[in-house]
CSV table of C-alpha atoms in Angstrom, one decimal:
chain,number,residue,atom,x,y,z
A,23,UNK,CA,0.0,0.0,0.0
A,24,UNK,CA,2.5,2.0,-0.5
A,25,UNK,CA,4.5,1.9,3.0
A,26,UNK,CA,7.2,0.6,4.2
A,27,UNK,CA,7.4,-1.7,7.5
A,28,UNK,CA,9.9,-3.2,10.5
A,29,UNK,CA,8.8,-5.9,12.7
A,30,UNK,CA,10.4,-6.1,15.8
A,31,UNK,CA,10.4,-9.1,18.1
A,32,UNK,CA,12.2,-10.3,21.1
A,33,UNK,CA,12.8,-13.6,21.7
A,34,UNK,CA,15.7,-15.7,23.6
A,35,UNK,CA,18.1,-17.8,21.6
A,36,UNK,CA,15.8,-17.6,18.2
A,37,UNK,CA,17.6,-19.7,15.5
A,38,UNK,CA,18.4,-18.5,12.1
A,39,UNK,CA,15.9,-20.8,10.6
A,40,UNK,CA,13.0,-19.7,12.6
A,41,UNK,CA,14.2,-15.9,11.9
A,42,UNK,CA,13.6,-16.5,8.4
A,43,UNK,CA,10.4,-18.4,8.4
A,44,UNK,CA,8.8,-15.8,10.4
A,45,UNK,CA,10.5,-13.3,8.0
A,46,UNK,CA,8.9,-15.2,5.0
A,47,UNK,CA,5.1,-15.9,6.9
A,48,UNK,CA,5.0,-12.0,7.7
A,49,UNK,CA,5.6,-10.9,3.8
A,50,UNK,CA,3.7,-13.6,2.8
A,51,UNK,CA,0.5,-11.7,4.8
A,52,UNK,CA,1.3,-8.7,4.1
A,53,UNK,CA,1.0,-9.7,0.1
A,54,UNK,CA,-1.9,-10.7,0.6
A,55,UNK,CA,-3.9,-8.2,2.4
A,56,UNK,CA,-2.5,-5.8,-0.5
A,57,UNK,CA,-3.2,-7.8,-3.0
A,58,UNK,CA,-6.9,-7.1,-1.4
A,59,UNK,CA,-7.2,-3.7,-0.3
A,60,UNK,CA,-4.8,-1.4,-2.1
A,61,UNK,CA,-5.6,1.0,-4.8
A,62,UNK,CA,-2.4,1.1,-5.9
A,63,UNK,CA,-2.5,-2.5,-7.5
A,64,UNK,CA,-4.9,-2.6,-10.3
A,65,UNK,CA,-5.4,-5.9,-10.2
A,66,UNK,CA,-6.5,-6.4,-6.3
A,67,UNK,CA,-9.7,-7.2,-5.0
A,68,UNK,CA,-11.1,-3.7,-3.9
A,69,UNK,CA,-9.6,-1.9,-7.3
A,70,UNK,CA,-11.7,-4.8,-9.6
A,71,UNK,CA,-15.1,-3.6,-7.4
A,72,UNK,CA,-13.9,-0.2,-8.0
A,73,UNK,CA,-14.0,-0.9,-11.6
A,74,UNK,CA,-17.2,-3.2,-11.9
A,75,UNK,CA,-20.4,-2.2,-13.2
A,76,UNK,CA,-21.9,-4.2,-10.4
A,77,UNK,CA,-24.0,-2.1,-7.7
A,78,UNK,CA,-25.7,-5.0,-5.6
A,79,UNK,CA,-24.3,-8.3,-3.9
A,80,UNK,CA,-21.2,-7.7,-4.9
A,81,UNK,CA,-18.9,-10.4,-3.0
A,82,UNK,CA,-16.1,-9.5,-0.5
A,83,UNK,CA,-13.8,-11.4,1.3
A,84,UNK,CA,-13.8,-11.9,4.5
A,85,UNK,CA,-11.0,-9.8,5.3
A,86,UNK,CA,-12.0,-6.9,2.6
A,87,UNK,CA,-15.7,-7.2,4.6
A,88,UNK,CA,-14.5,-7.0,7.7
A,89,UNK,CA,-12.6,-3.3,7.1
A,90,UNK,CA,-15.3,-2.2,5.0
A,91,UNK,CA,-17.5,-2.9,7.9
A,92,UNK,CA,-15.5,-1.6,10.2
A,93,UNK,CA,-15.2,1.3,8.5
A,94,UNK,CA,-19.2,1.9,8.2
A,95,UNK,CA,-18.7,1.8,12.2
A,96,UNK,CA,-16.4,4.4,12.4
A,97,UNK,CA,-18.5,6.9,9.9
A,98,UNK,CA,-21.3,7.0,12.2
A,99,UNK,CA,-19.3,7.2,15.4
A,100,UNK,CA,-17.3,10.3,14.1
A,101,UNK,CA,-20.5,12.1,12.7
A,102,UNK,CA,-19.0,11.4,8.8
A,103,UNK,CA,-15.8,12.4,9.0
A,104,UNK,CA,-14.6,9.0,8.4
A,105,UNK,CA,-15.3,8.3,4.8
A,106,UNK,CA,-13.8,5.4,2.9
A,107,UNK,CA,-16.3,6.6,-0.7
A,108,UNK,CA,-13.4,10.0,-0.7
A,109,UNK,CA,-12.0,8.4,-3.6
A,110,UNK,CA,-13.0,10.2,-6.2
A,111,UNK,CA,-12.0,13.6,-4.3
A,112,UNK,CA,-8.4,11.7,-3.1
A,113,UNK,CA,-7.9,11.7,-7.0
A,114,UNK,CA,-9.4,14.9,-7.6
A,115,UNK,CA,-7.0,16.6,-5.5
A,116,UNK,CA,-3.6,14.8,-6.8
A,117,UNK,CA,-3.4,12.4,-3.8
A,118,UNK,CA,-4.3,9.3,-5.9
A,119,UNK,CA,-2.8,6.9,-8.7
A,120,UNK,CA,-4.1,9.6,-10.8
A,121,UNK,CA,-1.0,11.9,-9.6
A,122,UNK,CA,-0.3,15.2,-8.8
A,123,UNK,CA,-2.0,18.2,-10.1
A,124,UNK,CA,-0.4,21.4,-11.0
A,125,UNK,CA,-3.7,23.6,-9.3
A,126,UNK,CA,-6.5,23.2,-6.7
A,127,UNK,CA,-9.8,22.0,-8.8
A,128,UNK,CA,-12.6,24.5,-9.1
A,129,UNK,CA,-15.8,24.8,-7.2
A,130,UNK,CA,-17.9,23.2,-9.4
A,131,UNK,CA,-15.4,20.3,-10.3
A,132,UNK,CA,-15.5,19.6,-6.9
A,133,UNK,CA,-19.4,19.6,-6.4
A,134,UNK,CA,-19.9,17.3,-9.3
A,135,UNK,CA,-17.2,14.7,-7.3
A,136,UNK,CA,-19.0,15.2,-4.3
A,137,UNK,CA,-22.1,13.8,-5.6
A,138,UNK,CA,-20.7,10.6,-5.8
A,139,UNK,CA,-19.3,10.3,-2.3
A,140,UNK,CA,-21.0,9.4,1.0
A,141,UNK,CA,-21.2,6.7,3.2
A,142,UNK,CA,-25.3,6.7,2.6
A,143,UNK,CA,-24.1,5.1,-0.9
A,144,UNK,CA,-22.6,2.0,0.7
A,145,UNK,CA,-24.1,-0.6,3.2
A,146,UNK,CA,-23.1,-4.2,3.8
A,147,UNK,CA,-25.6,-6.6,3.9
A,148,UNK,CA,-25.3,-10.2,4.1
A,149,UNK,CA,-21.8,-10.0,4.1
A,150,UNK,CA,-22.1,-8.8,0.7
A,151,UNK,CA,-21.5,-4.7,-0.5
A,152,UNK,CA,-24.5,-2.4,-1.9
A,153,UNK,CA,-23.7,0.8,-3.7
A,154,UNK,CA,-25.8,3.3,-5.1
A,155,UNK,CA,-24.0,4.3,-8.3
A,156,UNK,CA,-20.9,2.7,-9.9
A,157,UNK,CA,-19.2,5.5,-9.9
A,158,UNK,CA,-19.3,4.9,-6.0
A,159,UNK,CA,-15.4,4.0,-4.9
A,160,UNK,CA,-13.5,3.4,-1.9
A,161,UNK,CA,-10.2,4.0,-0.8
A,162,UNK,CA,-8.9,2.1,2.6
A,163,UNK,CA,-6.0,4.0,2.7
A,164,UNK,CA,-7.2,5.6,6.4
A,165,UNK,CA,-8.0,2.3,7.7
A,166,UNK,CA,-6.3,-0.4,5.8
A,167,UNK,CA,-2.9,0.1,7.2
A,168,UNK,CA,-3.9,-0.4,11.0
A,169,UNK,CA,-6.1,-3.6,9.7
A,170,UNK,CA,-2.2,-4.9,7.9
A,171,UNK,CA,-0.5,-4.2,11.5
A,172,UNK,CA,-3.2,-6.5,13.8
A,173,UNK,CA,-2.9,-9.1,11.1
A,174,UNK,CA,0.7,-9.1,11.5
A,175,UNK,CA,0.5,-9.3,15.5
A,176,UNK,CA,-2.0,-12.1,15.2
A,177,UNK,CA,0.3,-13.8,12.9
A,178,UNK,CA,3.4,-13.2,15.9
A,179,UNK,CA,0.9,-14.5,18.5
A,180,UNK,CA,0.1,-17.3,16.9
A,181,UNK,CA,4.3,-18.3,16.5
A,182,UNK,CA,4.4,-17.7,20.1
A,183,UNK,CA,5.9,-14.7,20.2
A,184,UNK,CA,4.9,-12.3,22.6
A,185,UNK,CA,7.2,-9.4,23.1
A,186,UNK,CA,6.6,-7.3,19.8
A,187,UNK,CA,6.3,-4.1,18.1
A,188,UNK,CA,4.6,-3.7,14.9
A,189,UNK,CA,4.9,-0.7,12.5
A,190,UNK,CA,3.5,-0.5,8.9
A,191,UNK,CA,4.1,3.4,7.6
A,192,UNK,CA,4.4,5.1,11.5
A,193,UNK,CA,1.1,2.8,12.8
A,194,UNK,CA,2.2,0.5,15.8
A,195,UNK,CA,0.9,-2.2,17.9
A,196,UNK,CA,3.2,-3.4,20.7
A,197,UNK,CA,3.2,-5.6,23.4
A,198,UNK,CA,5.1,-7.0,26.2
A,199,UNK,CA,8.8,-5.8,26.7
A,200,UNK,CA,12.1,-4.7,24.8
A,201,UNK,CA,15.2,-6.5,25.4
A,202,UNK,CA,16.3,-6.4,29.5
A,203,UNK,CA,11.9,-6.1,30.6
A,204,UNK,CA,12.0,-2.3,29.7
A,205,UNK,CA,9.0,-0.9,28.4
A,206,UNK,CA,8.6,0.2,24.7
A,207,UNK,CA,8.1,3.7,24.1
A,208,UNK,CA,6.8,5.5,20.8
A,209,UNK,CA,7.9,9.0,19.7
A,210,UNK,CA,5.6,11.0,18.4
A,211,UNK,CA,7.0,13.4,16.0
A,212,UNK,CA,6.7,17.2,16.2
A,213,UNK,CA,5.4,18.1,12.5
A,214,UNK,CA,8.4,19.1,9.9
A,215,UNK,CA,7.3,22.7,9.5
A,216,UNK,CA,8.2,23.6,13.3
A,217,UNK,CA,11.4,21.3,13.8
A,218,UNK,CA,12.3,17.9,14.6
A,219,UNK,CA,12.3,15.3,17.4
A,220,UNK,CA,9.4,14.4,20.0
A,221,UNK,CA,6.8,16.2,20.9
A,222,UNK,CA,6.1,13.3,23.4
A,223,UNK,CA,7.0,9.7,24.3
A,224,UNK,CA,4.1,7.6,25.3
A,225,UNK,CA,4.1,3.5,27.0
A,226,UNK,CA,1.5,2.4,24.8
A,227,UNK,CA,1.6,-0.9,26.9
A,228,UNK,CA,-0.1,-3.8,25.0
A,229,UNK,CA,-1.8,-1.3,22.7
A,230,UNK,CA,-2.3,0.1,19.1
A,231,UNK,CA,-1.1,3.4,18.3
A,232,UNK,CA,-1.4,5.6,15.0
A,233,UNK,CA,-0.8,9.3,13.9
A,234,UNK,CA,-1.9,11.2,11.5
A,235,UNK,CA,-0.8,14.6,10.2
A,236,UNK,CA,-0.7,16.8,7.6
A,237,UNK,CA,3.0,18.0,7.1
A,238,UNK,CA,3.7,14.9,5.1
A,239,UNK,CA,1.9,14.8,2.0
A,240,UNK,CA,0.7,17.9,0.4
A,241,UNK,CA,1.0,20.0,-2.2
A,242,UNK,CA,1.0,24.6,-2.7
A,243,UNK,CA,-1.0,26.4,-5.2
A,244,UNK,CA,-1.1,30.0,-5.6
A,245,UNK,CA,0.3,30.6,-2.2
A,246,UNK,CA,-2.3,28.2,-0.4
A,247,UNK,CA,-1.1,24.4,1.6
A,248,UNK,CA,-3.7,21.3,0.6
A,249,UNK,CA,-3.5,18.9,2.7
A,250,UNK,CA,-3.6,15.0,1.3
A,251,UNK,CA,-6.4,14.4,4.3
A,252,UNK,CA,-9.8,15.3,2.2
A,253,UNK,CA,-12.8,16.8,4.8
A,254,UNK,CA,-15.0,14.5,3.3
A,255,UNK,CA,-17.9,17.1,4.5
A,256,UNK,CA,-16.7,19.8,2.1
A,257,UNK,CA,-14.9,17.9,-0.6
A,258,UNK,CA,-11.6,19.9,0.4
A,259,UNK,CA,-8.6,19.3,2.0
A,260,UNK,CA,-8.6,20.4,5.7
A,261,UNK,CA,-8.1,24.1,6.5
A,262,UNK,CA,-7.9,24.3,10.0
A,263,UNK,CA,-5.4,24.6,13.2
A,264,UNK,CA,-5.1,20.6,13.5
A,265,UNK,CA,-1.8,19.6,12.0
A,266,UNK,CA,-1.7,16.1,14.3
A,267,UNK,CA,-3.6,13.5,15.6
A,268,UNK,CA,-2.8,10.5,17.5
A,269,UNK,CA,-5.1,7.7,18.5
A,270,UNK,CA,-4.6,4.7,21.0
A,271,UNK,CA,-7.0,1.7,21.3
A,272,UNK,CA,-6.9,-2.1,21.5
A,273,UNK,CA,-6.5,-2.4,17.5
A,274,UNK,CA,-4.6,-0.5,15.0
A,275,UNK,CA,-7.2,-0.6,12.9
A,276,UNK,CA,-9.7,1.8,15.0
A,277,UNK,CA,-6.6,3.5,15.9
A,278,UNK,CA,-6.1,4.0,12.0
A,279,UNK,CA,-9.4,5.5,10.9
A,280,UNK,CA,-9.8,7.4,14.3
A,281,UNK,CA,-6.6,9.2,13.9
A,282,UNK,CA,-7.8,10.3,10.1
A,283,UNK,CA,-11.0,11.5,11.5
A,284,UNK,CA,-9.9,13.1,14.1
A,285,UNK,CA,-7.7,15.6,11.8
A,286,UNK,CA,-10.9,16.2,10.4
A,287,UNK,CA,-13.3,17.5,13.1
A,288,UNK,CA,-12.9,20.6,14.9
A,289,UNK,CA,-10.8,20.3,18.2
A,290,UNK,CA,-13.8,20.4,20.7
A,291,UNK,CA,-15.5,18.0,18.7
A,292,UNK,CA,-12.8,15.2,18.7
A,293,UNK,CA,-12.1,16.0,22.4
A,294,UNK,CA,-16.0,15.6,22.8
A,295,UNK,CA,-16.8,12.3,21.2
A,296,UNK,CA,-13.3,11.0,22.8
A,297,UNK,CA,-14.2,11.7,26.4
A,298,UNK,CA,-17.6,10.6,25.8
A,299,UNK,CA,-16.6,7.1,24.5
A,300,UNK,CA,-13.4,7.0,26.3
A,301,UNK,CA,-11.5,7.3,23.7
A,302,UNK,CA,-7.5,8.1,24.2
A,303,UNK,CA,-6.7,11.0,21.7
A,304,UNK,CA,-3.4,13.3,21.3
A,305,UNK,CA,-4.1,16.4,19.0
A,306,UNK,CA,-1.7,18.6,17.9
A,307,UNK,CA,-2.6,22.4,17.2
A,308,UNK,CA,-0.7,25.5,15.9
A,309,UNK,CA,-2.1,28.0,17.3
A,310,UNK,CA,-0.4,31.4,15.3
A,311,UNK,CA,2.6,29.2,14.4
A,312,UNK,CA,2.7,27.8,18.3
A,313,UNK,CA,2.2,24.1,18.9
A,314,UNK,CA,-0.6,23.5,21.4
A,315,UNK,CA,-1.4,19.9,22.8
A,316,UNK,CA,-5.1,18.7,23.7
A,317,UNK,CA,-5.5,15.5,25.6
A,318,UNK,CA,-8.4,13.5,26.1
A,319,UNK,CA,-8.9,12.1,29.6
A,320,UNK,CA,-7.8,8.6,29.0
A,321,UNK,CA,-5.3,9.8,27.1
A,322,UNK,CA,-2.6,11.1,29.9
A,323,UNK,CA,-2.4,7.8,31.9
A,324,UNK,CA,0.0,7.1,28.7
A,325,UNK,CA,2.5,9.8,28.9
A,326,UNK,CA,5.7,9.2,30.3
């Protein structure tokens, strides 16, 4: 999907055999949930239903269903801002396969892409996908990641190993202990425009971590920064103060789409639906080009 990824174990007196056949078990999983849920591989699973004329009962994997699902979840419990149909507007904007564009599209290109996005247009019933139009897409990019990392820690589980950290593209689950019983620790970056380093270290414990930001992927026109995270609300790249959010939970995968949709939502809105499903949420601000952190409660019982 585009990322790169380090797998971490720790394990006493590990032979070079077993090294390698975990080595060759984790890329063989990884292959395999891409060759289902990126958009950057023509041939997967999700770009084919992309592609199809189909609108109803259109099969899914188990895996693919599961996300998808998940996903649906996530869209109502973050009032929409969590939108795996944005794929038309992620290519619209130069964030895509498409590639990058030159200038920000016009109003009314962007109203007539608009009209085919909304999670309204999808449902899963049966197990099986419905869309409205077939010019309905999705794009698991905020979601599909975190899915890749528990995958990858059920895979260590299930080879006995239990001291771990997992990291596809900066999204983490750990658990147990580093070398010597010391707790891991995660970094999480100040954004590139204001310097470099830590902005905090956090014990995660035997959780899922993942940020999201908008210093790493964007693009300038005519003086103005777009963002590669699309407000799927306004069919534009976010505008606002948020410039990081980070999300822990017991699975990367909610910890994934959370941390998109929090970048999304005002400040007092994330903090709101956090505390109110105890959520633990880290969000960056810059307030008149000084950073500002906002915690939700759970959130501090995590800082070092």
């Amino acid at each position: 999907m585009g990322n790169t990824f380090k797998v971490t174990w720790v394990e006493g007196n590990i032979s070079a055999d077993r090294m390698n056949e975990l080595s060759v078990k984790i890329d063989s999983r990884l292959e395999e949930i891409n060759k289902s849920m990126s958009t950057w591989d023509s041939s997967s699973e999700l770009s084919i239903i992309n592609n199809s004329e189909q609108l109803k009962n259109i099969n899914l994997s188990s895996e693919l269903g599961e996300v998808v699902a998940q996903a649906i979840v996530l869209n109502k419990s973050t009032e929409g801002a969590l939108d795996i149909t944005v794929a038309p507007l992620i290519q619209l904007w130069g964030f895509g396969v498409s590639g990058k564009i030159e200038k920000a599209p016009s109003d009314s290109e962007i109203a007539a892409v608009r009209a085919l996005t909304g999670a309204d247009k999808i449902a899963i019933e049966n197990g099986k996908l419905q869309r409205s139009n077939k010019q309905v897409t999705l794009d698991l990019s905020a979601i599909a990641k975190g899915y890749a990392v528990d995958a990858i820690a059920t895979l260590l589980e299930k080879n006995d190993i239990d001291n771990y950290l997992v990291d596809i593209g900066g999204e983490l689950k750990l658990k147990g202990t580093k070398k010597n019983n010391r707790p891991w620790a995660v970094g999480i970056d100040k954004p590139f425009a204001y310097s470099t380093g830590q902005i905090a270290v956090i014990s995660p414990k035997n959780m899922a971590v993942a940020t999201s930001g908008d210093y790493r992927k964007y693009f300038e026109s005519n003086g103005k920064h777009y963002s590669h995270i699309i407000n799927p609300l306004s069919g534009r790249p976010v505008q606002h103060t948020v410039v990081s959010a980070t999300v822990i939970s017991e699975t990367c995968m909610k910890s994934d789409g959370l941390a998109t949709a929090f970048m999304i939502l005002p400040i007092s809105k994330s903090l709101e639906i956090a505390n109110n499903n105890n959520l633990s949420i880290m969000i960056i601000e810059d307030k008149f080009g000084k950073l500002t952190t906002h915690y939700s409660n759970n959130f501090k019982q995590y800082l070092n």
